[in-house]
PDB file of C-alpha atoms in Angstrom:
ATOM      1  CA  MET X   5       0.331   0.083   0.043  1.00 92.00           C
ATOM      2  CA  THR X   6       1.560   3.533  -1.318  1.00 96.00           C
ATOM      3  CA  ILE X   7       1.501   5.754   2.099  1.00 97.00           C
ATOM      4  CA  ILE X   8       1.666   9.676   0.968  1.00 98.00           C
ATOM      5  CA  GLY X   9       2.603  12.229   4.290  1.00 98.00           C
ATOM      6  CA  PHE X  10       1.505  15.753   2.787  1.00 98.00           C
ATOM      7  CA  ILE X  11       3.555  18.568   5.052  1.00 98.00           C
ATOM      8  CA  ARG X  12       2.889  21.970   4.478  1.00 98.00           C
ATOM      9  CA  HIS X  13       5.788  24.211   4.873  1.00 98.00           C
ATOM     10  CA  GLY X  14       7.073  26.159   7.775  1.00 98.00           C
ATOM     11  CA  GLU X  15       5.654  29.304   8.421  1.00 97.00           C
ATOM     12  CA  THR X  16       6.844  32.884   6.257  1.00 97.00           C
ATOM     13  CA  ALA X  17       6.512  36.474   7.296  1.00 96.00           C
ATOM     14  CA  TRP X  18       3.579  36.357   5.031  1.00 96.00           C
ATOM     15  CA  ASN X  19       1.797  33.720   6.893  1.00 95.00           C
ATOM     16  CA  LYS X  20       2.389  36.132  10.944  1.00 93.00           C
ATOM     17  CA  GLU X  21       0.867  38.908   8.788  1.00 94.00           C
ATOM     18  CA  GLY X  22      -1.884  36.999   6.759  1.00 94.00           C
ATOM     19  CA  ARG X  23      -1.173  37.576   3.481  1.00 95.00           C
ATOM     20  CA  VAL X  24      -2.517  35.580   0.859  1.00 94.00           C
ATOM     21  CA  GLN X  25       1.217  33.808  -1.044  1.00 93.00           C
ATOM     22  CA  GLY X  26      -0.231  31.685  -3.732  1.00 91.00           C
ATOM     23  CA  SER X  27       2.613  31.368  -6.374  1.00 89.00           C
ATOM     24  CA  SER X  28       4.898  34.363  -4.705  1.00 91.00           C
ATOM     25  CA  ASN X  29       7.961  32.863  -3.296  1.00 92.00           C
ATOM     26  CA  ILE X  30       8.450  34.196   0.171  1.00 94.00           C
ATOM     27  CA  PRO X  31      11.108  32.490   2.078  1.00 97.00           C
ATOM     28  CA  LEU X  32      10.815  30.941   5.632  1.00 98.00           C
ATOM     29  CA  ASN X  33      11.155  32.972   8.918  1.00 97.00           C
ATOM     30  CA  GLU X  34      13.136  32.206  11.885  1.00 97.00           C
ATOM     31  CA  GLU X  35       9.868  30.361  12.930  1.00 97.00           C
ATOM     32  CA  GLY X  36       9.452  28.443  10.073  1.00 97.00           C
ATOM     33  CA  ILE X  37      12.716  27.182  10.254  1.00 98.00           C
ATOM     34  CA  LYS X  38      12.964  26.206  13.964  1.00 97.00           C
ATOM     35  CA  SER X  39       9.255  24.160  13.074  1.00 97.00           C
ATOM     36  CA  ALA X  40      10.516  22.635  10.483  1.00 98.00           C
ATOM     37  CA  ILE X  41      13.842  21.186  12.508  1.00 97.00           C
ATOM     38  CA  LYS X  42      11.198  20.403  15.427  1.00 97.00           C
ATOM     39  CA  LEU X  43       9.349  18.316  12.435  1.00 98.00           C
ATOM     40  CA  ALA X  44      12.583  16.846  10.864  1.00 97.00           C
ATOM     41  CA  ASP X  45      13.640  15.804  14.619  1.00 97.00           C
ATOM     42  CA  ARG X  46      10.562  13.859  14.990  1.00 96.00           C
ATOM     43  CA  LEU X  47      10.959  12.275  11.264  1.00 97.00           C
ATOM     44  CA  ALA X  48      14.277  11.466  11.509  1.00 94.00           C
ATOM     45  CA  ASP X  49      13.024   8.119  13.262  1.00 89.00           C
ATOM     46  CA  GLU X  50      10.181   7.415  10.857  1.00 95.00           C
ATOM     47  CA  GLN X  51      10.990   5.248   7.448  1.00 95.00           C
ATOM     48  CA  TRP X  52      10.341   6.753   4.576  1.00 97.00           C
ATOM     49  CA  ASP X  53      11.121   6.075   0.916  1.00 97.00           C
ATOM     50  CA  LEU X  54      11.140   9.271  -0.940  1.00 97.00           C
ATOM     51  CA  MET X  55      10.881  12.981  -0.814  1.00 98.00           C
ATOM     52  CA  PHE X  56       9.270  15.758  -3.746  1.00 98.00           C
ATOM     53  CA  THR X  57       8.896  19.194  -3.114  1.00 98.00           C
ATOM     54  CA  SER X  58       6.919  22.124  -4.278  1.00 98.00           C
ATOM     55  CA  PRO X  59       9.708  24.377  -5.869  1.00 97.00           C
ATOM     56  CA  MET X  60       8.732  27.290  -3.797  1.00 97.00           C
ATOM     57  CA  ASN X  61      11.152  28.555  -1.494  1.00 97.00           C
ATOM     58  CA  ARG X  62       8.965  27.822   1.713  1.00 98.00           C
ATOM     59  CA  ALA X  63       8.085  24.216   0.631  1.00 98.00           C
ATOM     60  CA  LYS X  64      11.875  23.879  -0.832  1.00 98.00           C
ATOM     61  CA  HIS X  65      13.468  24.584   2.002  1.00 98.00           C
ATOM     62  CA  THR X  66      11.277  22.936   4.674  1.00 98.00           C
ATOM     63  CA  ALA X  67      11.933  19.507   2.545  1.00 98.00           C
ATOM     64  CA  GLU X  68      15.784  20.419   2.946  1.00 98.00           C
ATOM     65  CA  LEU X  69      15.790  20.727   6.820  1.00 98.00           C
ATOM     66  CA  ILE X  70      13.824  17.840   7.035  1.00 98.00           C
ATOM     67  CA  ALA X  71      16.022  15.443   4.586  1.00 98.00           C
ATOM     68  CA  SER X  72      19.016  16.729   6.597  1.00 97.00           C
ATOM     69  CA  ARG X  73      17.631  14.698   9.402  1.00 96.00           C
ATOM     70  CA  MET X  74      17.230  11.490   7.443  1.00 96.00           C
ATOM     71  CA  PRO X  75      20.366   9.715   5.982  1.00 93.00           C
ATOM     72  CA  GLY X  76      20.156   9.329   2.245  1.00 93.00           C
ATOM     73  CA  MET X  77      17.081  11.338   1.472  1.00 96.00           C
ATOM     74  CA  THR X  78      16.919  13.218  -1.688  1.00 94.00           C
ATOM     75  CA  VAL X  79      14.322  15.738  -2.725  1.00 97.00           C
ATOM     76  CA  GLU X  80      13.245  15.922  -5.505  1.00 98.00           C
ATOM     77  CA  GLU X  81      11.001  19.009  -6.875  1.00 98.00           C
ATOM     78  CA  ASP X  82       7.509  18.547  -8.790  1.00 98.00           C
ATOM     79  CA  GLU X  83       5.295  21.501 -10.057  1.00 97.00           C
ATOM     80  CA  ARG X  84       2.302  19.472  -9.462  1.00 98.00           C
ATOM     81  CA  VAL X  85       2.393  20.340  -5.814  1.00 98.00           C
ATOM     82  CA  ARG X  86       2.914  23.772  -5.844  1.00 97.00           C
ATOM     83  CA  GLU X  87       0.537  26.376  -4.098  1.00 95.00           C
ATOM     84  CA  ARG X  88      -2.691  27.693  -5.884  1.00 93.00           C
ATOM     85  CA  SER X  89      -2.001  30.951  -7.331  1.00 92.00           C
ATOM     86  CA  SER X  90      -3.988  33.630  -6.009  1.00 94.00           C
ATOM     87  CA  GLY X  91      -3.942  35.751  -9.152  1.00 93.00           C
ATOM     88  CA  ARG X  92      -4.647  39.530  -7.845  1.00 93.00           C
ATOM     89  CA  ILE X  93      -4.872  38.993  -4.222  1.00 95.00           C
ATOM     90  CA  GLU X  94      -1.939  37.679  -3.891  1.00 93.00           C
ATOM     91  CA  GLY X  95       0.123  39.723  -1.232  1.00 92.00           C
ATOM     92  CA  THR X  96      -2.714  41.248   0.492  1.00 95.00           C
ATOM     93  CA  THR X  97      -4.325  40.944   3.817  1.00 95.00           C
ATOM     94  CA  GLU X  98      -8.401  40.788   4.134  1.00 95.00           C
ATOM     95  CA  GLN X  99      -8.328  44.172   4.972  1.00 96.00           C
ATOM     96  CA  GLU X 100      -6.027  46.050   2.387  1.00 95.00           C
ATOM     97  CA  ARG X 101      -8.584  43.638  -0.002  1.00 95.00           C
ATOM     98  CA  VAL X 102     -11.458  44.751   1.464  1.00 95.00           C
ATOM     99  CA  GLN X 103     -10.736  48.596   0.934  1.00 96.00           C
ATOM    100  CA  LYS X 104      -9.219  47.904  -2.392  1.00 94.00           C
ATOM    101  CA  TRP X 105     -12.199  46.226  -3.758  1.00 96.00           C
ATOM    102  CA  GLY X 106     -14.952  46.167  -1.207  1.00 94.00           C
ATOM    103  CA  ALA X 107     -16.584  43.487   0.871  1.00 95.00           C
ATOM    104  CA  ARG X 108     -17.782  41.476  -1.938  1.00 95.00           C
ATOM    105  CA  TRP X 109     -14.398  41.219  -3.210  1.00 95.00           C
ATOM    106  CA  ARG X 110     -14.816  37.472  -3.599  1.00 92.00           C
ATOM    107  CA  GLU X 111     -17.508  37.537  -6.134  1.00 94.00           C
ATOM    108  CA  LEU X 112     -14.855  39.542  -8.284  1.00 93.00           C
ATOM    109  CA  ASP X 113     -12.702  37.759 -10.804  1.00 94.00           C
ATOM    110  CA  MET X 114      -9.383  37.956  -9.034  1.00 93.00           C
ATOM    111  CA  GLN X 115      -7.596  35.463 -11.721  1.00 94.00           C
ATOM    112  CA  PHE X 116      -7.443  32.915  -9.551  1.00 92.00           C
ATOM    113  CA  GLU X 117      -5.868  29.448 -10.505  1.00 94.00           C
ATOM    114  CA  SER X 118      -9.562  27.341 -10.381  1.00 93.00           C
ATOM    115  CA  ALA X 119      -9.807  24.755  -8.189  1.00 92.00           C
ATOM    116  CA  ASP X 120     -10.658  22.265 -10.669  1.00 96.00           C
ATOM    117  CA  ARG X 121      -7.097  22.845 -12.200  1.00 96.00           C
ATOM    118  CA  VAL X 122      -5.378  22.571  -8.923  1.00 96.00           C
ATOM    119  CA  ILE X 123      -6.984  19.138  -8.049  1.00 96.00           C
ATOM    120  CA  ALA X 124      -6.284  18.079 -11.402  1.00 98.00           C
ATOM    121  CA  ARG X 125      -2.504  18.349 -11.344  1.00 98.00           C
ATOM    122  CA  GLY X 126      -2.474  16.972  -7.766  1.00 97.00           C
ATOM    123  CA  LEU X 127      -4.118  13.927  -8.741  1.00 98.00           C
ATOM    124  CA  ASN X 128      -2.015  13.237 -11.828  1.00 98.00           C
ATOM    125  CA  PHE X 129       1.157  13.736  -9.269  1.00 98.00           C
ATOM    126  CA  VAL X 130      -0.386  11.246  -7.086  1.00 98.00           C
ATOM    127  CA  GLU X 131      -2.283   8.341  -9.274  1.00 97.00           C
ATOM    128  CA  GLU X 132       1.708   8.622 -10.816  1.00 97.00           C
ATOM    129  CA  GLN X 133       3.512   7.973  -7.428  1.00 97.00           C
ATOM    130  CA  THR X 134       1.388   5.688  -6.634  1.00 96.00           C
ATOM    131  CA  ARG X 135       2.088   3.723  -9.470  1.00 96.00           C
ATOM    132  CA  ILE X 136       5.897   4.355  -9.938  1.00 96.00           C
ATOM    133  CA  HIS X 137       6.144   3.736  -6.554  1.00 96.00           C
ATOM    134  CA  GLN X 138       3.793   1.437  -5.075  1.00 94.00           C
ATOM    135  CA  ASP X 139       4.032   0.272  -1.122  1.00 95.00           C
ATOM    136  CA  LYS X 140       6.711   3.046  -0.839  1.00 97.00           C
ATOM    137  CA  ARG X 141       6.040   5.946   1.881  1.00 98.00           C
ATOM    138  CA  ILE X 142       6.278   9.355   0.651  1.00 98.00           C
ATOM    139  CA  LEU X 143       6.790  12.668   2.107  1.00 98.00           C
ATOM    140  CA  VAL X 144       5.103  15.566   0.156  1.00 98.00           C
ATOM    141  CA  VAL X 145       6.124  19.008   1.433  1.00 98.00           C
ATOM    142  CA  SER X 146       3.358  21.381   0.188  1.00 98.00           C
ATOM    143  CA  HIS X 147       1.084  24.568   0.874  1.00 97.00           C
ATOM    144  CA  GLY X 148      -1.773  24.836   3.154  1.00 95.00           C
ATOM    145  CA  SER X 149      -4.177  25.248   0.335  1.00 94.00           C
ATOM    146  CA  PHE X 150      -3.253  22.780  -1.894  1.00 96.00           C
ATOM    147  CA  ILE X 151      -3.202  20.094   0.992  1.00 97.00           C
ATOM    148  CA  LYS X 152      -6.451  21.357   1.969  1.00 96.00           C
ATOM    149  CA  GLN X 153      -8.150  20.055  -1.562  1.00 95.00           C
ATOM    150  CA  ILE X 154      -6.262  17.015  -2.510  1.00 96.00           C
ATOM    151  CA  ILE X 155      -6.962  15.529   0.352  1.00 96.00           C
ATOM    152  CA  ALA X 156     -10.406  16.363   0.384  1.00 95.00           C
ATOM    153  CA  VAL X 157     -10.439  14.438  -2.615  1.00 96.00           C
ATOM    154  CA  LEU X 158      -8.372  11.211  -2.453  1.00 96.00           C
ATOM    155  CA  LEU X 159     -10.920  10.655   0.826  1.00 95.00           C
ATOM    156  CA  GLU X 160     -13.854  11.623  -0.870  1.00 93.00           C
ATOM    157  CA  ASP X 161     -15.053  13.484   1.958  1.00 92.00           C
ATOM    158  CA  GLU X 162     -15.408  17.258   2.454  1.00 90.00           C
ATOM    159  CA  GLN X 163     -14.870  16.718   6.596  1.00 90.00           C
ATOM    160  CA  TYR X 164     -11.107  16.602   5.686  1.00 90.00           C
ATOM    161  CA  ALA X 165     -10.936  19.858   4.160  1.00 88.00           C
ATOM    162  CA  VAL X 166      -9.934  21.550   7.178  1.00 92.00           C
ATOM    163  CA  THR X 167      -7.185  24.508   7.719  1.00 94.00           C
ATOM    164  CA  ILE X 168      -3.850  22.949   6.992  1.00 97.00           C
ATOM    165  CA  GLU X 169      -1.366  24.798   9.733  1.00 97.00           C
ATOM    166  CA  ASN X 170       2.600  25.354   9.156  1.00 98.00           C
ATOM    167  CA  THR X 171       4.481  22.259   9.578  1.00 98.00           C
ATOM    168  CA  SER X 172       2.056  20.000  10.215  1.00 98.00           C
ATOM    169  CA  LEU X 173       1.715  16.530   9.317  1.00 98.00           C
ATOM    170  CA  THR X 174      -1.112  14.268   7.185  1.00 98.00           C
ATOM    171  CA  VAL X 175      -0.805  10.722   6.379  1.00 98.00           C
ATOM    172  CA  ILE X 176      -3.020   9.005   3.659  1.00 97.00           C
ATOM    173  CA  GLU X 177      -3.308   5.173   2.726  1.00 97.00           C
ATOM    174  CA  VAL X 178      -4.156   5.921  -0.692  1.00 96.00           C
ATOM    175  CA  GLU X 179      -5.297   2.687  -1.703  1.00 94.00           C
ATOM    176  CA  ASN X 180      -7.523   2.507   1.223  1.00 94.00           C
ATOM    177  CA  LYS X 181      -8.514   5.932   1.173  1.00 95.00           C
ATOM    178  CA  THR X 182      -7.554   6.151   4.596  1.00 96.00           C
ATOM    179  CA  CYS X 183      -6.258   9.183   6.905  1.00 97.00           C
ATOM    180  CA  THR X 184      -4.031   8.040   9.658  1.00 97.00           C
ATOM    181  CA  LEU X 185      -3.193  11.370  10.562  1.00 97.00           C
ATOM    182  CA  LEU X 186      -4.591  14.882  10.098  1.00 97.00           C
ATOM    183  CA  ASN X 187      -3.100  18.382  10.323  1.00 97.00           C
ATOM    184  CA  CYS X 188      -0.742  16.571  13.297  1.00 97.00           C
ATOM    185  CA  THR X 189       1.611  19.507  14.853  1.00 97.00           C
ATOM    186  CA  ALA X 190       2.668  17.131  17.948  1.00 95.00           C
ATOM    187  CA  HIS X 191       6.462  18.258  17.089  1.00 96.00           C
ATOM    188  CA  LEU X 192       5.494  22.070  18.257  1.00 95.00           C
ATOM    189  CA  ALA X 193       5.054  20.764  21.507  1.00 89.00           C
ATOM    190  CA  GLY X 194       7.488  18.464  21.946  1.00 61.00           C
ATOM    191  CA  GLY X 195       5.412  15.643  21.246  1.00 48.00           C
ATOM    192  CA  THR X 196       5.609  12.723  18.779  1.00 45.00           C
ATOM    193  CA  ASN X 197       1.858  11.500  18.740  1.00 43.00           C
ATOM    194  CA  GLY X 198      -1.095  12.671  17.078  1.00 42.00           C
ATOM    195  CA  ASP X 199      -2.700  15.888  18.210  1.00 37.00           C
TER     196      ASP X 199
END
């Protein structure tokens, strides 16, 4: 059975400020680096076979920090697991969006990448990896919106469409459509079990 562990990247300055990042290439902040190292320490004792990452700096740096604690682990970039493009709202806070476009800004065409397109590329990635790497344990370092959308589709259940925290781990048994760990940040509290 193929198992995929989805990891959201560490915190960035824009996360802290409530700014939409989308495809903007924002680096990890100091807290993001510390949290990624805590997750790396947690995963160091687990058996994972492969690691993929979004090419965005915040995800790639998180993946590199994790891989540094796993002897022999390499990190492969894959465009299909990048964050959804947020179009015209990238770099803005909710308050700035309301000031610029009004309280009903969500009804305007903000040139977002469509959810269908994000899901299509995410499913393409999962199906390919499941076919090529049967019975392997695969880590995927990605982004909150991407992970939220893809796990709800993989599990065929909208109850899994939860807010995904920075450096959280979500583990899916792909063929069984089973979630064994959802949005777990136990490593931030010093523990290693589910939260």
